[in-house]
Amino acid sequence: MSKFVSVNKTTDNGHLLKYIGELSSYDQKEFKEDGSFIINNIENPYFLNENDWKLDIFCTISNFRDEYARVIETSTCRNLSFSFMCSSLSTEVKYIFYKKIFNDEWRLNTAFGHQSTCLRRFTDFINKTYPKVESLLELDPIKTNIKWINYLQSIGIRTHKINTNKDNGFTYETKTQTAAFFNLILKALITYLDDRIEWEKDRWDMRNLYRDFGIPYNESKANYYIYFSSIENPYLKDGFKRYTKQRLLSGHNFTTAAAQLYSRYIPGFINLITSLESDWNDFHKLNRNHILQYIEYLNNYTKNITHKRANPEKYKKEALNCVSKFLRDSQMYEYDFAPKKSVSSLIYPEDKPTERKKAYDQVDYIPEFVLEQLFNNISDLHPDVQPITWIAFKTGLRISDTLGLTHDCLVKLNDKYQIVTDIEKTYVKGHSIPIDDHLANIIAVLIDRSKQKSNNDNNPKRYIFVRYVGARKGKPYYQHWVAEQLNALAVKVNIVDESGKLFHFTNHQFRHTYAIKMLNSGTDILTVQELMAHASPEMTMRYARLLDGTKREAFENAINQGVFSFDLDGTMFNAKESEEVPEDVLEWLWRDHKLTAIDNPYGSCRARLDGDCPYAEEPPCLTCNGGSPCKDLAVGLSEMDIAKYDIHIESTKRMISVAKEYGRDEIAQKNKKNLDRLLNIYNTIKSGNIVFGRLDRVKRKQGVSNA
């Protein structure tokens, strides 16, 4: 069965009238100084009546004047010829080219370049093979495509090419652009003629969901579609579509990316159940045995996933999580297809495999050895990717969030610059990251440049990294394109790892590298968690690997000198004398020290589980008496007290400074209260006074003061 469905495949006068109506005029955009524009519909039948479209016609249309000026200098083709033997077919193909050009899906150099060559060859093919056909919709897509490929090969045109997947090294064959031309224009025609609302289709276009319903999507990804076409049972397909629609419209922790994830797993589950119970149109009688068979299906399916980044346990766990959530929600929403049995009696927690996690020393980051080569050669990197690299390296933002930065992302607060943006994955609004002046200057230049080029047509969302023309007009660069440019640089200048092997960059490596560098510089885990916008500290713990081998070596040397601990009665003893400290325990001690330790006057505190140690802000001796100093406390009696408070004050000032630097205002405020208390005591005892915590036993004497 053809994959092209949903449109009547016979000559349709209604379609022809649609073609004629649209080709009889075109929309012209008139831009204002503030970047806004108005659309005027120009009644002009040129594109309907003329079978040879001249390139020069586009210089008269304001939408294309700038592009025409660039194309006219290099283009060797100055016309598009629509000369099919059947005039209605010529009109239909003209309609496809018209929509492609005026919808900005094809630039002029594309339409009058390679596509004009494809059009000429396709016209010859149709006139020889199907001279009487009146519409592409009359053709059998599969048979016609085979004949088209054979025709191209007969005239010496290459139809296939070999590609290599850079991640796993696998090779695969694809069609050339010329060979894919028939499928391209047929698919476009069916899309243009399908005027159903998006929810009724079996392939939802995220761009249309955003346009019609305001549902946001990640514009820097190449895949805009959510597929339902593989679900065989029409009733259950409709049920899953209703569920996905409701989740998307609610906007509660369910993005278009989540919808794509569910559409990856749910169809396989539905089709398996349908194969087991062919007369079912619902899940009313779904039982534990069906789930066991689905688990068996997953086990067999994942055996065939063998690529470099394969993770069968993750696949099975994600599949069961999606199915479980789908079935539970169907019961909660009282859908008519929901199972009768409780989902907890169908899918058990132990059904979900433990996901294989990378060891701490296998985090995919960019080693210093490679970073040095990258930045030494960054001037050879594509100019548009250079600032993206700096931002990713200095902020740890995901590539999707970096490419989503807008004109208002640069904020100055307390004479310090920050990047402020929304984090899609963890649903964080207004996330801020402190940056240095070097990066702030780069971003300021990018913003100014973008403002000069932008208007409401070519950059309505005011992105910094945006395509101003072409099929992606108004959208950010593709994420994959950024990685391609980095790896092209690696090949060009031979960026290698320490073993001499060519280094392969991924966009996410910069995020890992940022986290590791922050931890190694002494930043505590909770601050890094906030800067990374992680949902939990456990996610941040994955970065507990050191780039700085010197610090690690110093730590191990200290361990070798002796590990001491305290007995229950507070007596210190040497743990190394009585027992060996296992290597994994030493690893944990080092990692834990780097992630959670905070300096204080007594040592390094490792107890900041909540990022908010009360004893650091309110020392017990100064606050244990209902917020007042201990009744038996005396400060100033010892000649060492002034030196002690010097240390307390400097330590507290440092904590306030670090807290402010990383936006931890609540910790800074609490420690400011403690600092005021310490300064008050310090100034009092430095003047020669003594501070007592209890006055009912001490008579006031000359030079004695109360705190």
XYZ file of C-alpha atoms in Angstrom:
707
model
C 0.000 0.000 0.000
C 1.275 3.483 -0.824
C 2.340 5.684 2.049
C 0.690 8.619 0.257
C -2.927 8.572 1.346
C -5.720 10.880 2.502
C -6.312 12.647 -0.839
C -8.564 11.471 -3.677
C -6.198 10.145 -6.356
C -8.308 10.981 -9.359
C -8.526 14.082 -11.461
C -10.458 16.538 -9.350
C -11.946 19.714 -10.827
C -12.012 21.104 -7.306
C -8.243 20.736 -7.128
C -7.804 22.377 -10.524
C -9.958 25.304 -9.447
C -7.833 25.621 -6.322
C -4.670 25.735 -8.433
C -6.116 28.350 -10.761
C -7.390 30.476 -7.892
C -4.076 30.637 -6.069
C -1.913 31.023 -9.174
C -3.978 34.034 -10.282
C -2.436 36.256 -7.605
C 0.373 36.398 -5.076
C 1.063 37.959 -1.695
C 3.538 40.813 -1.548
C 5.039 41.972 1.758
C 5.664 45.653 2.437
C 8.036 46.278 5.354
C 7.958 49.230 7.751
C 10.858 50.847 9.594
C 9.921 49.202 12.915
C 10.294 45.730 11.392
C 6.584 45.062 11.003
C 5.028 44.376 7.610
C 1.715 44.277 5.809
C 0.637 41.776 3.161
C -0.977 42.947 -0.041
C -2.569 40.466 -2.397
C -1.597 41.362 -5.949
C -3.985 40.283 -8.681
C -1.623 39.080 -11.393
C -2.159 35.824 -13.389
C 1.480 35.641 -14.549
C 2.219 32.382 -12.698
C -0.978 30.813 -14.055
C -0.740 31.879 -17.663
C 2.995 31.616 -18.297
C 4.549 28.194 -18.881
C 8.031 29.716 -18.776
C 8.652 31.616 -15.548
C 11.423 34.153 -15.910
C 13.760 34.770 -12.997
C 13.418 38.493 -13.652
C 9.758 38.495 -12.590
C 10.865 38.111 -8.996
C 12.766 41.392 -8.971
C 9.370 43.110 -9.257
C 8.085 41.441 -6.062
C 9.350 43.100 -2.856
C 9.576 39.776 -1.001
C 12.352 38.605 -3.325
C 14.284 41.728 -4.345
C 17.260 41.204 -2.027
C 17.458 37.518 -2.854
C 17.099 38.213 -6.580
C 20.051 40.595 -6.429
C 22.240 37.816 -5.041
C 20.966 35.057 -7.353
C 21.176 37.017 -10.599
C 24.953 37.301 -10.227
C 25.560 33.537 -10.140
C 22.550 31.792 -11.672
C 23.013 30.166 -15.062
C 19.338 29.199 -15.333
C 17.000 32.122 -15.931
C 13.669 30.356 -16.448
C 11.484 27.480 -15.235
C 9.725 25.579 -18.023
C 6.429 23.756 -17.414
C 5.860 21.889 -20.678
C 3.926 18.738 -19.856
C 1.765 17.402 -22.686
C -1.307 17.726 -20.475
C -1.977 21.363 -19.551
C -3.717 20.474 -16.293
C -0.598 18.625 -15.132
C 1.495 21.686 -15.989
C -0.853 23.788 -13.881
C -0.540 21.315 -11.009
C 3.260 21.285 -11.054
C 3.296 25.083 -11.368
C 1.126 25.186 -8.254
C 3.710 23.050 -6.384
C 6.609 25.305 -7.421
C 4.555 28.417 -6.634
C 3.831 27.169 -3.087
C 7.426 26.100 -2.526
C 8.765 29.519 -3.549
C 6.175 31.771 -1.884
C 6.145 29.680 1.318
C 9.930 30.162 1.532
C 10.451 26.394 1.303
C 12.728 26.935 -1.692
C 15.012 29.871 -2.240
C 15.257 31.285 -5.736
C 18.695 29.765 -6.291
C 17.224 26.360 -5.360
C 14.162 26.661 -7.596
C 16.134 28.013 -10.543
C 19.102 25.778 -9.833
C 18.967 22.060 -9.115
C 15.149 21.861 -9.046
C 14.897 23.347 -12.523
C 17.168 20.553 -13.800
C 15.020 17.953 -12.023
C 11.876 19.525 -13.489
C 13.250 19.321 -17.020
C 14.161 15.616 -16.656
C 10.870 14.798 -14.934
C 8.930 16.517 -17.721
C 10.707 14.390 -20.326
C 9.976 11.254 -18.265
C 6.249 11.982 -17.870
C 5.771 12.987 -21.501
C 7.356 9.713 -22.637
C 5.895 7.374 -20.012
C 2.547 8.916 -19.033
C 1.689 11.388 -21.835
C -2.036 11.445 -21.023
C -1.875 11.772 -17.237
C -3.696 14.858 -15.960
C -2.578 14.800 -12.308
C 0.194 13.319 -10.203
C -2.541 11.924 -7.983
C -3.522 9.517 -10.769
C -0.151 7.776 -10.632
C 0.664 4.739 -8.526
C 3.482 6.124 -6.362
C 5.432 2.872 -6.044
C 5.299 1.819 -9.684
C 5.927 5.350 -10.940
C 8.896 5.778 -8.651
C 10.469 2.532 -9.953
C 9.995 3.674 -13.546
C 11.433 7.117 -12.691
C 14.562 5.553 -11.186
C 14.986 3.242 -14.189
C 14.561 6.186 -16.567
C 17.254 8.224 -14.804
C 19.658 5.295 -14.873
C 18.970 4.772 -18.578
C 20.139 8.334 -19.339
C 23.209 8.011 -17.125
C 21.998 9.944 -14.047
C 23.189 8.684 -10.654
C 20.231 7.682 -8.469
C 21.803 6.447 -5.232
C 24.704 7.356 -2.954
C 26.433 5.775 0.023
C 26.423 7.631 3.359
C 28.253 6.867 6.592
C 26.763 7.411 10.028
C 29.392 9.366 11.970
C 28.205 8.024 15.332
C 28.354 4.298 14.643
C 30.321 4.033 11.391
C 27.499 2.169 9.612
C 27.044 2.813 5.901
C 23.663 3.106 4.236
C 22.297 3.908 0.812
C 20.012 6.833 0.010
C 18.537 8.343 -3.127
C 20.130 11.329 -4.795
C 18.118 14.569 -4.885
C 17.214 13.947 -8.510
C 15.942 10.436 -7.790
C 13.884 11.747 -4.867
C 12.250 14.508 -6.943
C 9.050 12.608 -7.759
C 8.401 11.663 -4.136
C 9.239 15.217 -3.084
C 6.696 16.974 -5.278
C 3.981 14.327 -4.767
C 4.360 14.565 -0.985
C 4.253 18.367 -1.185
C 1.099 18.302 -3.313
C -0.705 15.970 -0.912
C 0.281 18.208 2.009
C -0.987 21.358 0.254
C -4.296 19.727 -0.602
C -4.904 18.289 2.844
C -6.974 21.009 4.512
C -7.992 18.949 7.550
C -7.170 20.334 10.983
C -3.959 18.855 12.354
C -5.648 16.619 14.954
C -7.424 14.640 12.198
C -4.197 13.725 10.409
C -1.953 10.722 11.064
C 1.131 12.913 10.990
C 1.043 16.070 13.083
C 3.287 18.927 12.026
C 4.567 20.781 15.121
C 4.809 24.008 13.123
C 1.081 23.832 12.433
C 0.327 22.977 16.067
C 2.217 26.096 17.106
C 0.567 28.253 14.444
C -2.984 27.069 15.163
C -2.913 26.288 18.890
C 0.186 27.984 20.294
C 1.835 24.699 21.298
C 5.600 25.416 21.500
C 8.245 23.161 19.966
C 12.017 23.012 19.661
C 12.736 24.894 16.458
C 16.410 23.902 16.324
C 15.593 20.240 15.643
C 15.054 18.893 12.151
C 12.179 16.520 12.987
C 8.909 18.443 13.202
C 6.528 15.496 13.121
C 4.545 13.284 15.496
C 3.559 10.047 13.758
C 0.508 7.842 14.289
C 0.324 6.187 10.864
C 1.973 2.920 11.971
C -0.891 2.056 14.377
C -2.967 -0.607 12.651
C -6.175 -0.504 14.723
C -8.103 2.672 13.758
C -10.058 2.806 17.039
C -6.993 2.532 19.247
C -5.138 4.930 16.954
C -7.907 7.460 17.520
C -7.719 6.849 21.275
C -3.978 7.468 21.378
C -4.384 10.618 19.275
C -7.061 11.920 21.660
C -4.757 11.256 24.589
C -1.787 13.016 22.949
C -3.941 15.979 21.977
C -5.221 16.397 25.534
C -1.722 16.217 27.022
C -0.332 18.753 24.540
C -3.155 21.224 25.032
C -2.892 20.997 28.824
C 0.788 21.932 28.621
C 1.475 20.203 31.947
C 4.911 18.541 31.773
C 4.223 17.272 28.272
C 6.052 18.868 25.366
C 6.066 18.030 21.679
C 9.347 16.190 22.374
C 7.496 14.061 24.947
C 4.763 13.424 22.372
C 7.422 12.181 19.942
C 8.780 9.879 22.658
C 5.341 8.396 23.324
C 4.703 7.976 19.589
C 7.942 6.020 19.452
C 6.758 3.373 21.934
C 2.941 3.307 22.144
C 2.308 2.199 18.507
C 4.420 -0.937 19.046
C 2.432 -1.787 22.171
C -0.917 -1.232 20.459
C 0.079 -3.275 17.408
C 1.263 -6.183 19.573
C -2.027 -6.251 21.496
C -3.916 -6.032 18.201
C -1.964 -9.015 16.853
C -2.846 -11.000 19.976
C -6.473 -9.879 20.157
C -7.539 -9.067 16.598
C -11.169 -8.391 17.532
C -10.343 -5.822 20.233
C -11.066 -2.124 19.794
C -10.208 -1.268 23.403
C -8.093 -2.458 26.358
C -10.985 -3.486 28.617
C -9.770 -7.071 28.997
C -6.070 -6.285 29.119
C -4.394 -8.584 31.652
C -1.009 -9.421 33.090
C -0.315 -12.051 30.436
C -0.545 -9.425 27.688
C 2.040 -7.304 29.482
C 4.364 -10.305 29.857
C 4.139 -10.891 26.128
C 4.901 -7.217 25.512
C 7.986 -7.486 27.731
C 9.066 -10.530 25.719
C 8.527 -8.505 22.542
C 10.737 -5.713 23.933
C 13.481 -8.177 24.831
C 13.490 -9.631 21.320
C 13.302 -6.216 19.678
C 16.200 -4.709 21.623
C 18.487 -7.608 20.677
C 18.685 -6.025 17.239
C 19.711 -2.593 18.550
C 23.472 -2.823 18.142
C 24.672 0.667 17.250
C 27.392 2.472 19.183
C 25.068 4.256 21.611
C 22.679 1.342 22.051
C 21.132 1.012 25.506
C 18.566 -1.813 25.503
C 17.750 -1.380 29.206
C 16.970 2.288 28.683
C 14.779 1.480 25.678
C 12.761 -1.126 27.605
C 12.415 1.104 30.642
C 11.256 4.084 28.588
C 8.778 1.899 26.691
C 7.237 0.492 29.872
C 7.131 3.938 31.481
C 5.278 5.382 28.490
C 2.843 2.476 28.270
C 2.215 2.558 32.019
C 1.570 6.315 32.019
C -0.659 6.064 28.938
C -2.801 3.333 30.474
C -3.015 5.024 33.900
C -4.024 8.333 32.354
C -6.620 6.645 30.143
C -8.250 5.382 33.348
C -7.966 8.758 35.059
C -9.472 10.575 32.057
C -12.143 7.838 31.830
C -11.470 7.127 28.172
C -13.765 4.507 26.656
C -10.803 2.297 25.698
C -9.143 2.221 29.155
C -8.354 -1.171 30.783
C -10.645 -2.365 33.567
C -7.862 -3.720 35.756
C -5.673 -1.409 37.785
C -2.451 -0.634 35.926
C -0.471 -1.476 39.079
C -1.736 -5.053 38.729
C -0.724 -5.115 35.061
C 2.757 -3.543 35.127
C 4.980 -4.150 38.161
C 7.894 -1.932 39.202
C 10.272 -4.878 38.806
C 9.243 -5.213 35.142
C 11.319 -2.142 34.390
C 15.009 -3.019 34.063
C 17.685 -1.113 35.914
C 19.142 1.260 33.389
C 22.822 0.791 32.731
C 24.635 3.917 33.831
C 28.050 5.106 32.850
C 30.769 4.968 35.455
C 31.860 8.290 36.909
C 35.054 8.151 34.866
C 33.126 7.697 31.588
C 31.343 11.035 31.394
C 31.497 12.189 27.779
C 33.305 15.488 28.204
C 35.994 17.331 26.224
C 39.460 16.767 27.753
C 41.782 19.714 28.306
C 44.097 18.264 25.651
C 41.316 18.557 23.061
C 39.996 21.910 24.330
C 43.403 23.458 23.809
C 43.441 22.320 20.164
C 39.862 23.509 19.627
C 40.424 27.041 20.885
C 43.827 27.329 19.236
C 42.071 26.693 15.912
C 38.693 28.286 16.581
C 39.298 30.955 13.924
C 39.063 28.120 11.358
C 35.625 27.124 12.650
C 32.555 28.318 10.732
C 32.043 31.973 11.820
C 28.430 31.345 12.875
C 29.471 28.450 15.125
C 32.328 30.218 16.915
C 30.089 32.230 19.311
C 27.879 29.173 19.896
C 30.977 27.269 20.998
C 32.002 30.011 23.429
C 28.518 30.220 24.939
C 28.218 26.440 25.315
C 31.669 26.235 26.891
C 31.192 29.140 29.312
C 27.568 28.559 30.368
C 26.886 24.821 30.098
C 23.575 25.534 28.337
C 22.097 22.722 26.289
C 22.496 23.305 22.586
C 18.734 23.739 22.202
C 18.729 26.479 24.852
C 21.812 28.148 23.347
C 20.222 28.266 19.896
C 17.019 29.559 21.499
C 18.669 32.683 22.983
C 16.888 35.916 22.071
C 17.615 39.660 21.975
C 16.650 40.102 25.644
C 18.859 37.309 27.047
C 21.719 39.563 28.241
C 21.033 41.153 31.639
C 23.276 43.288 33.850
C 22.652 43.020 37.586
C 24.865 44.558 40.271
C 27.457 45.369 37.576
C 27.623 41.676 36.652
C 26.385 40.202 33.380
C 24.049 37.216 33.217
C 22.358 35.183 30.531
C 18.657 34.818 31.308
C 16.589 32.296 29.368
C 13.927 29.604 29.767
C 15.021 25.971 30.061
C 12.605 23.770 28.142
C 13.669 20.336 29.361
C 13.320 20.978 33.099
C 10.569 23.614 32.772
C 12.619 26.424 34.354
C 11.489 29.967 33.542
C 13.923 32.880 33.678
C 16.991 30.747 34.417
C 20.070 32.947 34.936
C 23.742 32.086 34.513
C 26.559 34.492 35.437
C 29.025 35.148 32.619
C 32.293 37.056 32.229
C 32.745 40.309 30.328
C 34.388 38.530 27.380
C 31.305 36.445 26.705
C 28.986 39.375 27.458
C 30.748 41.402 24.756
C 30.357 38.571 22.243
C 26.641 38.274 22.979
C 26.142 42.053 22.853
C 27.645 42.134 19.340
C 25.458 39.221 18.246
C 22.337 40.929 19.589
C 23.167 44.203 17.841
C 23.858 42.415 14.556
C 20.623 40.446 14.801
C 18.587 43.562 15.578
C 19.873 45.234 12.437
C 18.899 42.288 10.231
C 15.636 41.270 11.894
C 12.031 42.109 11.151
C 8.715 40.488 11.968
C 8.939 38.337 8.869
C 12.473 36.914 8.979
C 12.899 36.760 12.779
C 9.579 37.188 14.600
C 10.878 35.604 17.829
C 14.062 37.689 17.812
C 16.529 34.815 17.945
C 20.261 35.542 17.950
C 21.257 32.482 15.909
C 18.661 32.540 13.129
C 18.209 31.858 9.429
C 16.911 34.988 7.717
C 16.000 33.380 4.370
C 15.058 30.008 2.943
C 13.022 27.101 4.255
C 14.152 27.800 7.826
C 13.512 31.519 7.738
C 12.874 32.807 11.245
C 14.138 29.617 12.900
C 17.412 28.860 14.711
C 20.233 26.848 13.211
C 19.860 23.086 13.274
C 21.532 21.482 16.291
C 23.012 18.787 14.062
C 24.562 21.401 11.769
C 26.521 22.858 14.709
C 28.019 19.441 15.515
C 28.793 18.886 11.830
C 30.798 22.121 11.706
C 32.762 21.190 14.837
C 33.656 17.799 13.381
C 34.533 19.366 10.034
C 37.018 21.526 11.938
C 38.381 18.436 13.718
C 39.084 16.839 10.336
C 40.481 20.029 8.816
C 43.054 20.770 11.545
C 43.362 17.203 12.894
C 42.016 17.619 16.442
C 42.911 14.362 18.185
C 42.642 12.824 21.654
C 45.682 11.824 23.706
C 45.898 8.488 21.877
C 46.165 10.268 18.526
C 42.651 9.319 17.383
C 40.517 11.941 15.637
C 38.194 13.455 18.258
C 34.453 13.314 17.583
C 32.501 16.269 18.972
C 28.920 16.198 20.204
C 27.036 19.298 21.282
C 26.288 17.922 24.750
C 29.976 17.427 25.567
C 30.294 21.156 26.275
C 27.613 20.879 28.948
C 29.442 17.999 30.646
C 32.726 19.891 30.425
C 31.241 23.014 32.014
C 29.867 21.044 34.966
C 33.163 19.267 35.573
C 35.153 22.490 35.425
C 32.789 24.179 37.882
C 33.111 21.318 40.352
C 36.875 21.205 40.014
C 37.123 24.938 40.681
C 35.547 24.395 44.096
C 31.905 25.185 43.346
C 29.581 23.077 45.502
C 27.155 20.628 43.944
C 23.989 22.565 44.710
C 25.293 25.711 43.048
C 26.288 23.664 39.989
C 22.858 22.026 40.057
C 21.210 25.444 39.910
C 23.526 26.741 37.176
C 22.873 23.612 35.105
C 19.113 23.750 35.821
C 19.190 20.090 36.806
C 16.044 18.666 38.332
C 17.977 16.921 41.127
C 21.478 16.749 42.663
C 21.728 13.141 41.465
C 21.955 14.389 37.880
C 24.834 16.661 38.848
C 26.627 13.834 40.677
C 27.371 12.265 37.291
C 30.016 14.906 36.725
C 32.171 13.859 39.682
C 35.243 13.286 37.556
C 38.260 15.585 37.761
C 39.998 17.304 34.934
C 42.672 18.494 37.378
C 44.853 15.446 38.053
C 47.162 17.474 40.333
C 44.384 18.142 42.844
C 43.377 14.498 42.820
C 46.966 13.391 43.353
C 47.349 15.792 46.290
C 44.190 14.386 47.835
C 45.443 10.818 47.495
C 48.784 11.770 49.039
C 46.948 13.218 52.021
C 44.914 10.040 52.318
C 48.092 7.956 52.254
C 49.498 9.975 55.137
C 46.589 8.903 57.314
C 42.801 8.878 57.437
C 41.468 9.949 60.828
C 37.965 9.702 62.187
C 36.084 10.208 65.466
C 34.768 7.582 67.860
C 31.289 7.968 69.307
C 32.796 9.677 72.359
C 34.565 12.202 70.154
C 38.054 10.690 70.453
C 40.018 10.902 67.208
C 41.729 7.803 65.889
C 43.740 6.833 62.789
C 41.500 4.736 60.583
C 44.420 3.683 58.371
C 46.141 1.951 61.250
C 43.173 -0.251 62.083
C 41.706 -0.910 58.650
C 42.254 -0.448 54.950
C 40.134 2.208 53.318
C 38.811 0.627 50.089
C 39.556 2.384 46.822
C 35.861 2.915 46.100
C 35.473 4.590 49.505
C 38.432 6.864 48.733
C 36.811 7.666 45.389
C 33.568 8.518 47.173
C 35.389 10.677 49.740
C 37.097 12.630 46.982
C 33.973 13.019 44.914
C 31.887 13.975 47.947
C 34.507 16.479 49.067
C 34.568 18.136 45.666
C 30.789 18.193 45.314
C 29.532 19.224 48.729
C 32.384 20.606 50.831
C 32.206 24.227 52.001
C 35.068 25.886 53.838
C 34.413 27.103 57.366
C 36.687 28.041 60.297
C 36.729 24.436 61.523
C 37.587 22.702 58.244
C 35.483 21.753 55.198
C 31.816 21.034 55.827
C 30.449 18.100 53.801
C 26.898 18.231 55.154
C 25.189 20.645 52.738
C 22.539 18.149 51.674
C 19.965 20.889 51.270
C 22.410 23.601 50.368
C 21.470 25.438 53.555
C 23.477 24.504 56.665
C 21.842 26.239 59.681
C 25.022 26.027 61.756
C 27.002 27.961 59.161
C 24.541 30.870 59.469
C 23.696 30.565 63.155
C 26.654 29.135 65.107
C 25.315 27.201 68.122
C 27.423 29.090 70.692
C 25.944 32.379 69.484
C 22.335 31.294 68.971
C 21.526 28.253 71.122
C 19.822 30.322 73.849
C 16.603 30.970 71.961
C 18.534 32.808 69.244
C 20.837 34.481 71.758
C 24.374 33.461 72.789
C 24.919 30.570 75.180
C 24.453 31.630 78.834
C 27.930 30.350 79.675
C 29.692 32.018 76.767
C 32.328 34.692 77.304
C 34.083 36.335 74.406
C 37.162 38.472 74.860
C 38.664 36.726 77.834
C 41.202 34.899 75.666
C 43.839 36.807 73.757
C 43.109 34.484 70.798
C 39.442 35.547 70.518
C 40.138 38.474 68.170
C 42.083 36.188 65.793
C 39.281 33.612 65.972
C 36.666 36.170 64.941
C 38.928 37.438 62.159
C 38.722 33.929 60.672
C 34.963 33.677 61.270
C 34.355 37.025 59.556
C 36.554 36.292 56.524
C 34.969 32.853 56.096
C 31.460 34.321 56.255
C 32.330 37.126 53.819
C 33.639 34.550 51.363
C 30.464 32.503 51.632
C 28.353 35.633 50.989
C 30.492 36.555 47.983
C 30.214 33.092 46.424
C 26.471 32.963 47.120
C 25.917 36.323 45.391
C 28.125 35.364 42.461
C 25.975 32.336 41.728
C 22.636 33.910 42.502
C 22.118 32.196 45.880
C 20.505 35.281 47.401
C 18.741 33.404 50.187
C 22.026 32.001 51.504
C 23.736 35.371 51.117
C 20.992 37.066 53.142
C 21.141 34.569 55.999
C 24.906 34.754 56.186
C 24.721 38.565 56.114
C 22.729 38.372 59.344
C 25.433 36.210 60.870
C 28.156 38.555 59.581
C 26.506 41.524 61.284
C 26.461 39.559 64.539
C 30.127 38.601 64.190
C 31.207 42.148 63.346
C 29.334 43.502 66.355
C 31.123 41.072 68.676
C 34.482 41.639 66.938
C 34.303 45.419 67.239
C 33.274 45.095 70.882
C 36.118 42.800 71.954
C 38.669 44.620 69.799
C 37.931 47.730 71.879
C 39.016 45.832 74.982
C 35.565 44.770 76.158
C 34.326 41.341 77.175
C 31.013 39.910 75.967
C 29.053 37.635 78.310
C 26.137 35.521 77.213
C 24.612 35.505 80.726
C 24.216 38.564 82.946
C 22.132 37.330 85.862
C 25.281 35.791 87.430
C 27.659 38.602 86.528
C 27.470 42.095 87.818
C 28.165 44.822 85.295
C 31.722 46.111 85.704
C 33.727 48.800 84.072
C 34.573 47.716 80.528
C 32.010 44.899 80.475
C 29.335 44.998 77.838
C 26.286 42.863 76.871
C 25.859 41.408 73.386
